[in-house]
Coordinates of C-alpha atoms (C1' of nucleotides) in Angstrom, one line a residue:
Chain A
M1 CA 15.7 -8.5 -34.7
T2 CA 15.2 -11.7 -32.8
T3 CA 11.8 -12.6 -31.4
H4 CA 12.9 -15.4 -29.1
D5 CA 10.8 -16.4 -26.1
E6 CA 11.0 -13.6 -23.6
K7 CA 9.5 -15.8 -20.9
G8 CA 12.8 -17.4 -20.3
A9 CA 12.9 -21.1 -19.6
A10 CA 11.0 -20.8 -16.4
G11 CA 7.8 -20.2 -18.2
S12 CA 6.1 -18.9 -15.0
A13 CA 7.0 -15.3 -15.4
P14 CA 4.8 -13.0 -17.4
E15 CA 5.6 -12.6 -21.1
V16 CA 7.1 -9.3 -20.6
R17 CA 7.4 -7.5 -17.4
R18 CA 6.3 -3.8 -17.1
D19 CA 8.5 -1.1 -16.1
F20 CA 8.5 2.7 -16.2
I21 CA 10.3 2.8 -19.5
R22 CA 7.7 0.7 -21.3
D23 CA 5.2 2.9 -19.7
I24 CA 6.8 6.0 -21.4
I25 CA 6.9 4.1 -24.7
D26 CA 3.3 3.2 -24.5
E27 CA 2.4 6.8 -23.8
D28 CA 4.5 7.9 -26.7
N29 CA 2.9 5.4 -29.0
R30 CA -0.6 6.5 -27.7
T31 CA 0.1 10.1 -28.5
G32 CA 1.9 9.3 -31.7
R33 CA 5.1 11.1 -30.6
W34 CA 7.5 9.1 -32.8
G35 CA 4.9 8.0 -35.3
G36 CA 4.8 4.6 -33.7
R37 CA 8.5 4.0 -34.2
V38 CA 10.5 2.4 -31.5
V39 CA 14.3 2.5 -32.1
T40 CA 16.7 1.9 -29.2
R41 CA 20.4 1.3 -29.0
F42 CA 23.1 -0.5 -27.1
P43 CA 26.2 1.8 -27.1
P44 CA 29.1 0.2 -25.5
E45 CA 32.5 1.8 -25.5
P46 CA 35.0 -0.8 -26.6
N47 CA 37.4 -0.5 -23.7
G48 CA 36.6 -3.6 -21.7
Y49 CA 34.5 -6.8 -21.7
L50 CA 30.8 -6.9 -21.2
H51 CA 29.4 -7.9 -17.9
I52 CA 26.1 -8.9 -16.4
G53 CA 25.3 -5.3 -15.8
H54 CA 25.6 -4.7 -19.6
A55 CA 23.4 -7.8 -20.2
K56 CA 20.7 -5.9 -18.2
S57 CA 21.0 -3.0 -20.6
I58 CA 21.1 -5.2 -23.7
C59 CA 18.1 -7.2 -22.7
L60 CA 16.3 -3.9 -22.0
N61 CA 17.1 -2.3 -25.3
F62 CA 16.9 -5.3 -27.6
G63 CA 13.9 -6.7 -25.5
I64 CA 12.0 -3.5 -26.0
A65 CA 12.7 -3.4 -29.6
A66 CA 11.5 -6.9 -30.1
Q67 CA 8.4 -6.4 -28.1
Y68 CA 7.5 -3.2 -29.9
G69 CA 8.3 -4.4 -33.4
G70 CA 11.1 -1.8 -33.5
R71 CA 14.8 -2.2 -33.8
C72 CA 17.9 -1.9 -31.7
H73 CA 21.1 -0.7 -32.9
L74 CA 24.5 -1.9 -31.7
R75 CA 26.8 1.0 -31.7
F76 CA 30.4 1.3 -30.5
D77 CA 30.9 4.5 -28.8
D78 CA 34.5 4.7 -29.8
T79 CA 35.5 8.3 -29.3
N80 CA 38.5 7.9 -27.1
P81 CA 41.3 6.1 -29.1
T82 CA 43.6 6.0 -26.1
K83 CA 41.4 3.3 -24.3
E84 CA 39.7 1.4 -27.1
E85 CA 40.8 -1.7 -28.9
Q86 CA 39.6 -3.9 -31.6
E87 CA 39.9 -6.9 -29.2
Y88 CA 37.1 -5.4 -27.2
V89 CA 34.9 -4.8 -30.3
D90 CA 35.3 -8.4 -31.2
S91 CA 34.4 -9.7 -27.7
I92 CA 31.4 -7.4 -27.5
L93 CA 30.1 -8.6 -30.9
G94 CA 30.4 -12.2 -29.8
D95 CA 28.9 -11.6 -26.4
V96 CA 25.7 -9.8 -27.7
R97 CA 25.2 -12.5 -30.2
W98 CA 25.7 -15.3 -27.7
L99 CA 23.2 -13.6 -25.5
G100 CA 20.7 -14.4 -28.3
W101 CA 20.3 -10.9 -29.9
D102 CA 20.6 -9.8 -33.4
W103 CA 21.2 -6.3 -34.5
G104 CA 20.7 -7.2 -38.1
K105 CA 22.3 -4.5 -40.4
H106 CA 22.2 -2.0 -37.6
L107 CA 25.9 -2.1 -36.6
Y108 CA 27.3 1.3 -36.1
Y109 CA 30.4 3.1 -34.9
A110 CA 30.5 6.5 -33.6
S111 CA 33.8 7.0 -35.3
D112 CA 31.8 6.7 -38.8
Y113 CA 30.1 10.0 -37.7
F114 CA 33.3 12.0 -36.9
Q115 CA 33.0 14.1 -40.1
Q116 CA 29.3 14.8 -39.5
M117 CA 30.1 15.7 -36.0
Y118 CA 32.7 18.0 -37.1
D119 CA 30.5 19.7 -39.6
W120 CA 28.0 20.3 -36.8
A121 CA 30.7 21.8 -34.6
I122 CA 31.5 24.2 -37.4
Q123 CA 27.8 25.1 -37.3
L124 CA 28.0 25.8 -33.7
V125 CA 31.1 27.8 -34.0
K126 CA 29.5 29.9 -36.8
S127 CA 26.4 30.6 -34.7
G128 CA 28.5 31.8 -31.9
K129 CA 27.6 28.8 -29.6
A130 CA 31.1 27.3 -29.4
Y131 CA 34.6 28.7 -28.9
V132 CA 38.2 27.6 -28.9
C133 CA 39.6 27.8 -25.5
D134 CA 43.5 28.0 -24.9
Q135 CA 43.2 27.2 -21.2
T136 CA 45.2 24.2 -19.7
A137 CA 43.3 21.4 -18.1
E138 CA 44.2 22.8 -14.7
E139 CA 42.9 26.2 -15.6
V140 CA 39.6 24.8 -16.9
R141 CA 39.2 22.9 -13.7
E142 CA 40.0 26.1 -11.6
F143 CA 37.7 28.2 -13.7
R144 CA 34.8 25.7 -13.4
G145 CA 34.1 26.6 -9.8
T146 CA 32.7 24.2 -7.4
L147 CA 29.4 22.5 -6.4
T148 CA 28.4 25.5 -4.4
Q149 CA 30.3 28.4 -6.2
P150 CA 29.9 29.6 -9.7
G151 CA 32.7 29.3 -12.3
R152 CA 34.4 32.1 -14.0
E153 CA 34.5 32.7 -17.8
S154 CA 37.5 31.8 -19.7
P155 CA 39.5 34.7 -21.1
W156 CA 39.2 33.1 -24.5
R157 CA 35.4 32.9 -24.4
N158 CA 34.7 35.9 -26.5
R159 CA 36.9 35.4 -29.4
S160 CA 35.4 36.4 -32.8
I161 CA 33.6 33.8 -34.8
E162 CA 36.4 34.2 -37.4
E163 CA 39.1 33.5 -35.1
N164 CA 37.2 30.5 -33.5
L165 CA 36.7 29.1 -36.9
D166 CA 40.2 29.5 -38.0
L167 CA 41.6 28.0 -34.7
F168 CA 39.2 25.1 -34.7
I169 CA 40.1 24.2 -38.4
R170 CA 43.7 24.4 -37.5
M171 CA 43.1 22.2 -34.4
K172 CA 41.6 19.6 -36.7
N173 CA 44.5 20.0 -39.1
G174 CA 46.9 19.1 -36.4
E175 CA 48.7 22.3 -36.0
F176 CA 48.5 22.2 -32.2
P177 CA 49.9 19.8 -29.6
D178 CA 47.7 17.6 -27.4
G179 CA 46.0 19.5 -24.6
S180 CA 46.9 23.0 -25.9
R181 CA 43.3 23.9 -26.9
T182 CA 39.8 22.6 -26.7
L183 CA 36.5 23.6 -28.5
R184 CA 33.9 24.4 -25.8
A185 CA 30.2 25.1 -25.8
K186 CA 29.3 28.6 -24.8
I187 CA 26.6 28.0 -22.2
D188 CA 26.7 29.4 -18.6
M189 CA 29.7 29.4 -16.3
A190 CA 27.4 30.0 -13.4
H191 CA 25.0 27.1 -14.1
P192 CA 24.1 25.1 -11.0
N193 CA 24.6 22.0 -13.1
L194 CA 28.5 21.8 -13.7
N195 CA 28.0 19.9 -16.9
M196 CA 26.6 23.2 -18.4
R197 CA 29.6 25.3 -17.4
D198 CA 31.0 25.6 -21.0
P199 CA 31.7 21.8 -21.4
V200 CA 34.5 20.7 -23.8
M201 CA 33.3 19.3 -26.9
Y202 CA 36.6 18.5 -28.6
R203 CA 40.1 17.7 -27.3
I204 CA 43.3 17.4 -29.3
L205 CA 44.6 13.8 -29.3
H206 CA 47.4 12.9 -31.7
A207 CA 46.5 9.2 -31.1
D208 CA 45.9 6.4 -33.6
H209 CA 42.2 5.2 -33.6
H210 CA 41.5 1.5 -33.9
R211 CA 39.2 2.2 -36.9
T212 CA 40.1 5.7 -38.3
G213 CA 43.8 5.4 -37.8
G214 CA 45.6 8.8 -38.0
K215 CA 42.9 10.6 -39.9
W216 CA 41.7 12.5 -36.9
C217 CA 43.6 14.4 -34.1
I218 CA 40.6 15.9 -32.5
Y219 CA 38.2 13.7 -30.8
P220 CA 34.7 14.5 -29.6
M221 CA 33.7 14.2 -25.9
Y222 CA 30.8 12.0 -24.8
D223 CA 28.4 14.8 -24.1
W224 CA 28.8 16.3 -27.4
A225 CA 29.0 13.0 -29.4
H226 CA 26.3 10.8 -27.9
G227 CA 23.2 12.9 -28.6
L228 CA 24.5 13.3 -32.3
E229 CA 25.0 9.5 -32.7
D230 CA 21.5 9.0 -31.5
S231 CA 20.2 11.7 -33.8
V232 CA 21.9 10.4 -36.8
E233 CA 20.4 7.0 -36.2
Q234 CA 16.9 8.3 -35.5
I235 CA 16.9 6.7 -32.1
T236 CA 13.6 7.3 -30.3
H237 CA 14.5 6.2 -26.7
S238 CA 18.0 6.7 -25.7
I239 CA 18.2 4.6 -22.6
C240 CA 21.2 5.0 -20.3
T241 CA 22.2 4.7 -16.6
L242 CA 21.4 7.0 -13.8
E243 CA 24.6 8.9 -13.7
F244 CA 23.8 10.4 -16.9
E245 CA 20.8 12.2 -15.5
N246 CA 22.9 15.2 -14.8
H247 CA 24.0 15.2 -18.5
R248 CA 20.6 15.2 -20.0
P249 CA 20.3 19.0 -20.0
L250 CA 23.4 19.1 -22.1
Y251 CA 22.2 16.3 -24.4
D252 CA 19.1 18.4 -24.9
W253 CA 21.0 21.6 -25.3
F254 CA 23.2 20.4 -28.1
L255 CA 20.4 18.9 -30.1
D256 CA 18.4 22.0 -29.7
A257 CA 21.2 24.3 -30.6
L258 CA 21.7 22.3 -33.8
G259 CA 18.1 22.1 -34.4
I260 CA 18.4 18.5 -35.4
Y261 CA 16.3 15.3 -34.7
H262 CA 16.0 14.9 -30.9
P263 CA 15.5 11.6 -29.2
Q264 CA 14.4 11.3 -25.5
Q265 CA 17.1 10.2 -23.0
I266 CA 15.7 8.0 -20.2
E267 CA 17.9 6.9 -17.2
F268 CA 17.6 3.6 -15.2
A269 CA 19.5 2.2 -12.4
R270 CA 22.5 0.0 -13.2
L271 CA 22.8 -3.5 -11.8
N272 CA 24.7 -4.3 -8.6
L273 CA 25.2 -7.9 -7.5
T274 CA 26.4 -9.1 -4.1
Y275 CA 29.8 -10.7 -3.7
T276 CA 31.1 -9.3 -6.9
V277 CA 32.4 -6.0 -8.5
M278 CA 30.9 -4.6 -11.7
S279 CA 32.9 -1.5 -12.6
K280 CA 35.0 -1.8 -15.7
R281 CA 37.9 -0.2 -13.9
K282 CA 37.9 -2.8 -11.1
L283 CA 37.4 -5.8 -13.5
L284 CA 40.3 -4.4 -15.6
R285 CA 42.4 -4.2 -12.4
L286 CA 41.6 -7.8 -11.6
V287 CA 42.6 -9.0 -15.1
Q288 CA 45.9 -6.8 -15.4
D289 CA 47.1 -7.7 -11.9
K290 CA 46.4 -11.3 -12.7
L291 CA 44.3 -11.7 -9.6
V292 CA 42.1 -13.8 -12.0
G293 CA 42.9 -15.8 -15.1
G294 CA 41.6 -13.3 -17.6
W295 CA 38.4 -11.6 -18.8
D296 CA 36.8 -15.0 -19.2
D297 CA 37.7 -16.3 -15.7
P298 CA 34.6 -18.2 -14.6
R299 CA 34.6 -16.3 -11.2
L300 CA 34.0 -13.0 -13.1
P301 CA 30.6 -11.4 -13.8
T302 CA 31.6 -10.9 -17.4
I303 CA 29.5 -12.4 -20.1
S304 CA 32.5 -14.5 -21.3
G305 CA 33.3 -15.6 -17.8
M306 CA 29.8 -16.7 -17.1
R307 CA 29.6 -18.4 -20.5
R308 CA 32.8 -20.4 -19.7
R309 CA 31.4 -21.2 -16.3
G310 CA 28.4 -22.7 -18.0
Y311 CA 25.6 -20.0 -17.5
S312 CA 23.2 -20.2 -20.4
P313 CA 22.0 -17.3 -22.4
E314 CA 18.4 -18.3 -21.5
A315 CA 19.4 -18.2 -17.8
I316 CA 20.9 -14.6 -18.1
R317 CA 17.9 -13.3 -20.1
Y318 CA 15.5 -14.8 -17.4
F319 CA 17.5 -13.1 -14.7
C320 CA 17.5 -9.8 -16.5
Q321 CA 13.7 -10.1 -16.7
V322 CA 13.2 -11.1 -13.1
I323 CA 15.3 -8.2 -11.7
G324 CA 13.1 -5.5 -13.2
V325 CA 14.0 -2.0 -14.2
N326 CA 14.0 1.0 -11.9
K327 CA 15.3 4.4 -11.1
F328 CA 16.9 3.6 -7.7
N329 CA 20.1 1.8 -6.8
S330 CA 19.8 -1.7 -5.5
T331 CA 21.9 -4.7 -5.1
V332 CA 20.5 -8.0 -6.3
D333 CA 21.3 -11.0 -4.2
M334 CA 23.6 -13.6 -6.0
A335 CA 21.2 -16.2 -4.8
L336 CA 18.7 -14.9 -7.2
L337 CA 21.1 -15.2 -10.2
E338 CA 22.0 -18.9 -9.1
H339 CA 18.2 -19.6 -8.8
C340 CA 17.7 -18.5 -12.5
I341 CA 20.6 -20.6 -13.5
R342 CA 19.3 -23.7 -11.8
E343 CA 15.8 -23.0 -13.0
T344 CA 16.8 -23.0 -16.7
L345 CA 19.6 -25.6 -16.4
N346 CA 17.3 -28.1 -14.6
K347 CA 15.1 -28.4 -17.6
T348 CA 17.8 -28.7 -20.2
S349 CA 20.9 -30.3 -18.8
P350 CA 21.6 -34.0 -19.4
R351 CA 22.3 -35.9 -16.2
V352 CA 25.4 -37.8 -15.8
M353 CA 27.4 -39.4 -13.0
A354 CA 30.8 -38.1 -11.9
V355 CA 32.6 -38.6 -8.7
L356 CA 34.6 -35.6 -7.5
R357 CA 36.5 -36.9 -4.5
P358 CA 36.6 -40.7 -5.1
L359 CA 36.4 -43.4 -2.5
K360 CA 37.1 -47.0 -3.9
V361 CA 34.3 -49.5 -3.2
V362 CA 34.7 -53.2 -3.9
I363 CA 31.6 -55.3 -4.1
E364 CA 32.9 -58.6 -2.7
N365 CA 30.1 -60.9 -3.9
Y366 CA 30.1 -59.4 -7.4
P367 CA 31.8 -61.7 -10.0
E368 CA 35.3 -60.7 -10.8
G369 CA 35.6 -59.3 -14.5
Q370 CA 31.8 -58.9 -15.0
V371 CA 30.5 -55.7 -16.6
E372 CA 26.8 -54.9 -16.7
W373 CA 25.4 -51.9 -18.6
M374 CA 22.7 -50.3 -16.7
D375 CA 19.9 -48.1 -18.1
A376 CA 20.2 -44.4 -17.0
I377 CA 17.7 -41.7 -17.7
N378 CA 19.3 -38.7 -19.4
N379 CA 16.9 -36.1 -18.0
P380 CA 13.8 -36.8 -15.8
E381 CA 12.6 -33.3 -16.6
D382 CA 12.7 -34.0 -20.3
P383 CA 11.3 -37.4 -21.4
G384 CA 12.6 -36.7 -24.9
A385 CA 16.0 -36.8 -23.8
G386 CA 16.1 -40.6 -23.7
S387 CA 18.5 -42.9 -21.9
R388 CA 22.0 -44.2 -22.0
K389 CA 24.0 -47.2 -20.7
V390 CA 26.4 -46.9 -17.8
P391 CA 28.8 -49.8 -16.9
F392 CA 28.7 -51.3 -13.5
G393 CA 31.5 -53.6 -12.1
R394 CA 33.0 -55.1 -9.1
V395 CA 35.1 -52.0 -8.3
L396 CA 33.5 -48.6 -8.2
Y397 CA 34.0 -45.1 -7.0
I398 CA 31.6 -43.2 -4.8
E399 CA 31.8 -39.8 -3.3
R400 CA 34.1 -39.7 -0.2
E401 CA 31.5 -37.4 1.6
D402 CA 28.9 -40.2 1.1
F403 CA 30.5 -42.4 3.7
M404 CA 30.8 -41.8 7.4
E405 CA 32.3 -44.3 9.8
N406 CA 30.4 -42.7 12.6
P407 CA 27.5 -41.0 11.2
P408 CA 25.3 -38.4 13.0
K409 CA 21.7 -39.0 13.3
K410 CA 20.4 -37.5 10.1
F411 CA 23.1 -39.0 7.9
F412 CA 21.3 -41.2 5.4
R413 CA 24.2 -42.4 3.4
L414 CA 26.7 -45.2 3.7
S415 CA 28.2 -46.3 6.9
P416 CA 29.2 -49.8 8.3
G417 CA 26.3 -52.0 8.1
K418 CA 24.0 -49.6 6.4
E419 CA 22.4 -50.3 3.1
V420 CA 21.9 -47.7 0.3
R421 CA 21.0 -47.6 -3.4
L422 CA 23.6 -47.1 -6.2
R423 CA 21.7 -45.1 -8.7
Y424 CA 20.3 -47.1 -11.6
A425 CA 22.2 -50.2 -10.2
Y426 CA 21.9 -52.2 -7.0
F427 CA 21.4 -51.9 -3.3
I428 CA 24.7 -52.3 -1.5
T429 CA 25.5 -52.8 2.1
C430 CA 28.8 -51.7 3.6
R431 CA 30.6 -54.5 5.4
E432 CA 34.0 -52.9 6.2
A433 CA 36.0 -49.8 6.0
I434 CA 39.7 -50.4 5.2
K435 CA 42.2 -47.7 6.6
D436 CA 45.7 -46.8 5.8
A437 CA 48.4 -46.6 8.5
A438 CA 47.3 -43.1 9.3
G439 CA 43.8 -44.2 10.0
H440 CA 42.1 -42.7 6.8
V441 CA 39.4 -44.7 5.2
I442 CA 40.9 -45.7 1.8
E443 CA 38.5 -48.4 0.6
L444 CA 35.0 -49.8 1.3
R445 CA 34.2 -53.5 1.1
C446 CA 30.6 -53.9 0.4
T447 CA 28.0 -56.6 -0.8
Y448 CA 25.2 -56.2 -3.3
D449 CA 21.9 -57.7 -3.5
P450 CA 21.5 -59.2 -7.1
A451 CA 17.7 -59.1 -6.7
T452 CA 17.8 -55.2 -6.7
R453 CA 19.2 -54.8 -10.2
G454 CA 18.0 -51.5 -11.7
G455 CA 17.5 -50.1 -8.2
D456 CA 14.3 -51.6 -6.8
A457 CA 13.9 -54.2 -4.2
P458 CA 11.3 -56.9 -5.1
D459 CA 10.5 -57.3 -1.4
G460 CA 9.6 -53.7 -1.2
R461 CA 12.2 -52.7 1.2
K462 CA 13.4 -49.1 1.2
V463 CA 16.7 -47.3 1.5
K464 CA 17.0 -43.8 2.6
A465 CA 19.8 -42.8 0.3
T466 CA 20.6 -43.1 -3.4
L467 CA 24.3 -42.5 -4.3
H468 CA 26.0 -41.7 -7.6
W469 CA 28.9 -43.8 -8.5
V470 CA 31.3 -44.6 -11.4
A471 CA 32.7 -47.9 -12.4
A472 CA 36.4 -47.9 -11.9
E473 CA 37.4 -49.9 -15.0
Q474 CA 35.5 -47.6 -17.5
A475 CA 36.0 -44.3 -15.6
I476 CA 37.6 -41.3 -17.2
D477 CA 39.9 -39.3 -15.1
A478 CA 39.0 -35.7 -15.2
E479 CA 39.8 -32.3 -13.6
V480 CA 37.0 -30.4 -12.0
R481 CA 37.1 -26.8 -11.0
L482 CA 34.9 -25.7 -8.1
Y483 CA 34.1 -22.0 -7.7
E484 CA 32.8 -19.9 -4.9
T485 CA 32.2 -16.1 -4.9
L486 CA 35.2 -14.1 -5.9
F487 CA 34.9 -12.0 -2.8
T488 CA 34.2 -12.8 0.8
R489 CA 32.2 -9.5 1.4
E490 CA 28.8 -9.0 0.1
N491 CA 29.9 -5.5 -1.0
P492 CA 33.6 -5.4 -2.0
D493 CA 33.3 -1.8 -2.6
D494 CA 32.6 -1.2 1.1
M495 CA 36.0 -1.9 2.7
P496 CA 37.6 -0.7 5.9
E497 CA 39.7 2.4 5.9
G498 CA 42.9 1.9 3.9
Q499 CA 42.0 -1.3 2.3
D500 CA 40.7 -1.8 -1.3
F501 CA 38.5 -4.4 -2.8
T502 CA 41.3 -6.8 -3.7
A503 CA 41.9 -7.4 0.1
C504 CA 38.6 -9.3 0.3
I505 CA 39.2 -11.8 -2.6
N506 CA 38.1 -15.1 -1.5
P507 CA 41.1 -17.5 -1.1
K508 CA 38.6 -20.4 -1.7
S509 CA 37.0 -18.9 -4.9
L510 CA 38.8 -21.6 -7.0
E511 CA 39.4 -25.1 -5.9
V512 CA 40.8 -27.5 -8.5
L513 CA 40.1 -31.2 -8.1
T514 CA 42.4 -33.4 -10.2
E515 CA 41.4 -36.9 -9.2
C516 CA 37.8 -36.9 -10.3
K517 CA 36.2 -39.9 -12.1
V518 CA 33.4 -39.4 -14.6
E519 CA 31.3 -42.0 -16.6
P520 CA 32.5 -42.9 -20.0
S521 CA 29.7 -41.2 -21.9
L522 CA 31.6 -38.0 -21.2
K523 CA 34.5 -39.1 -23.3
D524 CA 34.3 -36.7 -26.1
A525 CA 32.4 -33.8 -24.6
A526 CA 33.0 -30.6 -26.4
P527 CA 33.8 -27.4 -24.6
L528 CA 30.9 -25.4 -23.4
T529 CA 28.7 -28.5 -23.2
R530 CA 26.5 -28.4 -20.0
Y531 CA 25.7 -31.4 -17.7
Q532 CA 24.2 -32.0 -14.4
F533 CA 26.5 -34.2 -12.3
E534 CA 23.8 -36.0 -10.4
R535 CA 23.6 -34.8 -6.8
M536 CA 26.7 -32.4 -7.3
G537 CA 25.5 -29.6 -9.4
Y538 CA 25.7 -28.3 -12.9
F539 CA 29.0 -28.5 -14.7
C540 CA 30.3 -27.3 -18.0
V541 CA 33.2 -28.4 -20.1
D542 CA 35.9 -25.9 -20.0
S543 CA 37.9 -24.5 -22.9
D544 CA 41.0 -26.1 -21.4
S545 CA 39.5 -29.5 -21.8
S546 CA 41.1 -32.1 -24.0
A547 CA 40.5 -35.7 -24.9
V548 CA 43.5 -36.6 -22.7
R549 CA 42.4 -34.4 -19.9
P550 CA 38.7 -33.4 -19.7
V551 CA 38.2 -30.3 -17.5
F552 CA 34.8 -29.3 -16.1
N553 CA 33.7 -26.1 -14.4
R554 CA 31.1 -26.2 -11.7
T555 CA 28.5 -23.7 -12.8
V556 CA 26.4 -23.9 -9.7
T557 CA 25.6 -26.5 -7.0
L558 CA 22.3 -28.1 -6.6
K559 CA 20.2 -27.1 -3.7
D560 CA 21.6 -29.1 -0.9
A561 CA 19.4 -29.9 2.1
W562 CA 22.1 -32.0 3.8
A563 CA 24.6 -29.1 3.6
K564 CA 22.1 -27.0 5.4
I565 CA 21.5 -29.5 8.1
Q566 CA 25.4 -29.8 8.5
Q567 CA 25.7 -26.1 8.7
K568 CA 23.1 -25.8 11.3
G569 CA 24.7 -28.5 13.3
S570 CA 28.1 -26.7 13.2
E571 CA 26.7 -23.4 14.3
Chain B
rU1 C1' 26.3 23.4 2.6
rG2 C1' 24.5 24.3 -5.2
rG3 C1' 22.0 21.2 -8.6
rG4 C1' 19.9 16.5 -10.2
rG5 C1' 17.5 11.8 -8.6
rA6 C1' 15.3 8.1 -5.3
rA7 C1' 12.9 5.7 -0.7
rU8 C1' 7.4 -0.8 -0.5
rA9 C1' 9.0 -7.6 3.9
rG10 C1' 16.2 -9.7 4.8
rU11 C1' 16.7 -9.0 -1.0
rG12 C1' 14.6 -7.7 -5.9
rU13 C1' 10.1 -5.9 -7.6
rA14 C1' 4.0 -5.1 -8.4
rA15 C1' -0.1 -2.1 -7.0
rU16 C1' -0.8 4.7 -10.9
rG17 C1' -7.1 7.3 -5.0
rG18 C1' -10.3 1.4 -3.7
rU19 C1' -8.4 -6.0 -0.3
rA20 C1' -0.4 -4.2 -0.2
rG21 C1' 0.7 -9.0 -4.3
rC22 C1' 4.8 -11.9 -6.7
rA23 C1' 9.8 -13.9 -6.8
rC24 C1' 14.4 -15.0 -4.2
rA25 C1' 16.1 -16.1 0.6
rA26 C1' 14.5 -18.2 5.4
rA27 C1' 11.4 -21.9 8.2
rU28 C1' 8.0 -26.2 8.4
rG29 C1' 5.7 -30.4 6.1
rA30 C1' 4.5 -33.9 1.9
rC31 C1' 6.6 -36.7 -2.0
rU32 C1' 10.9 -38.7 -4.3
rC33 C1' 15.7 -44.2 -7.5
rU34 C1' 19.4 -37.0 -7.3
rG35 C1' 18.9 -35.0 0.7
rG36 C1' 17.7 -32.6 -6.8
rA37 C1' 13.0 -31.5 -9.0
rU38 C1' 8.0 -30.8 -7.5
rC39 C1' 3.9 -29.5 -4.1
rA40 C1' 1.7 -27.3 0.3
rU41 C1' 2.2 -24.0 4.4
rU42 C1' 4.6 -20.1 7.5
rU43 C1' 7.5 -15.8 8.9
rA44 C1' 8.0 -10.8 7.1
rG45 C1' 6.8 -4.5 4.2
rU46 C1' 4.8 1.0 2.2
rC47 C1' 11.4 6.2 5.5
rA48 C1' 8.9 9.7 9.4
rA49 C1' 5.3 13.2 11.1
rG50 C1' 1.2 15.9 9.9
rG51 C1' -2.6 17.1 6.2
rU52 C1' -6.6 16.3 2.0
rU53 C1' -10.2 12.3 1.2
rC54 C1' -15.6 8.0 2.6
rG55 C1' -10.9 5.8 1.4
rA56 C1' -3.6 7.3 0.6
rA57 C1' 2.2 3.2 -1.0
rU58 C1' -0.2 6.7 -4.5
rC59 C1' -2.1 13.5 -3.7
rC60 C1' -0.2 18.0 -0.4
rU61 C1' 3.4 19.9 3.5
rU62 C1' 7.6 19.4 6.5
rG63 C1' 11.5 16.4 7.7
rU64 C1' 15.0 12.1 7.4
rU65 C1' 18.1 8.9 4.7
rC66 C1' 20.6 7.2 0.3
rC67 C1' 22.7 7.9 -4.7
rC68 C1' 25.0 11.1 -8.7
rC69 C1' 27.8 15.7 -10.4
rA70 C1' 33.7 19.8 -9.8
rG71 C1' 37.8 14.3 -16.5
rC72 C1' 40.5 17.6 -22.1
rC73 C1' 36.6 9.4 -19.4
rA74 C1' 32.1 7.0 -21.1

RNA sequence: UGGGGAAUAGUGUAAUGGUAGCACAAAUGACUCUGGAUCAUUUAGUCAAGGUUCGAAUCCUUGUUCCCCAGCCA
């Protein structure tokens, strides 16, 4: 079990935030209900990639275990071979580990308990609490009744124990085709909770399982299996999401009917985030229909997508702590996630200069062929990060948006006749803007003040702006991918009649810039390395990156006061 | 319309009968070799109506609104 810093990088938040689940655990510990043990579990089904919503659950379960000196099991709930794959198992293992959690030796698979579950099912059959039903799926549905009307009992409900035993064993032995029979719990077809109307425990599925192969042809249903898995592992607090609240009576019923170790199920609200979707079904659709590049597309809220985009595990853990845990549905503002990212990255990311949309600048009075290596601080937030040298020369690139020929009042940057500072270098003054035939500015002719070397004027004169820049001669060409929200709607699930969530995919969610110029220190940056491009935002080396063609993803922009002023002006 | 849950600033959350607080967002100002970071200030809330109480977000009653459940998915 890891015991890493629960504070997150921000440091301002409390050690561990309180919530109603920790209250329950405190009370249990006070009364000695579990003898002081705290054992939780994170039980993903390996049928998709983990997303930020899972991260909330992971941080809750592993966080509680760490806090209380207990343990958290990682358990694959692999009870449906038709949907599950080894690929998903592998990705989940990697994602949980990357998030910073360690399950130690407590890695489990529901499929390892299939024999035990079967034995327990036999026990229930023998005690007359389960029966083999020959109804078709349609009949079962029909007999279940509705929300307001009780169901009717299956005609197979009162078979003898001997016949049930015989049939169930033959089900297991593969004598019957898929869907022909089920094993059902004998509870109450008139129960107001539909989950209690003789729920199916086993279905026949002649399907190969990613771990047990063809050994089984009956597979347990979630309601039957889950409590047993928790029981086998001696879980104390079985934490799940709100939609399972209706299933708790069944969870309890099975465990009581068997008379075995009985954990407490506790439900909390799953995470929703603005401008994205969180359901596995929808994420799968985006991937399968190639509306995104894959499970690790940086626009996705998947762990792998966020990792590729440059989010740090610390940032995600901090976010999960900040959002809290509750019993009612809520939608967290994407801005809060971005705040957590900036907050953590600000303290750890080396600063570097990169020009995304280059505009050529020639310093007319700077000696031709001269190169100076200027001192640049790596991270003002971290004195220990040291400094580096960046080359300066006669020809440079600055950001296109840092020049305006006819600037509005509050524009502090370069324009004809104006003086600005080039960070860590010199003050320069724009003398002339050179245009092409179409009238577009293609080059700036400037002069520099040699006395301002390093960025300070000996005469004490001030400039209102400091620009980032890259020397042309040593610049590295790079590709930069800019991301915006994947959807244009705050809630993509809430679409007008007849449209689905894919109709509000943001056409500007990905913008690829191919003419970028980055400083030479970025030459051999390894994939997943995070930087702050000064004044532009946080960026991360993409997995597509190569020495020939470095590729960076924009993780998140910096807070931008000028952008706000501009936006207000255009409104 | 059966059953199960839940309602606190725009958003996310504290307060467990005793001053409704924090964070994000928004706004204003200070500072700044990142229009970053930092600091200060401001705006803004207990779903409604009754009741109990010296005192209610908290307890009671009635109502309103929202979420979940009719897979041989999890």
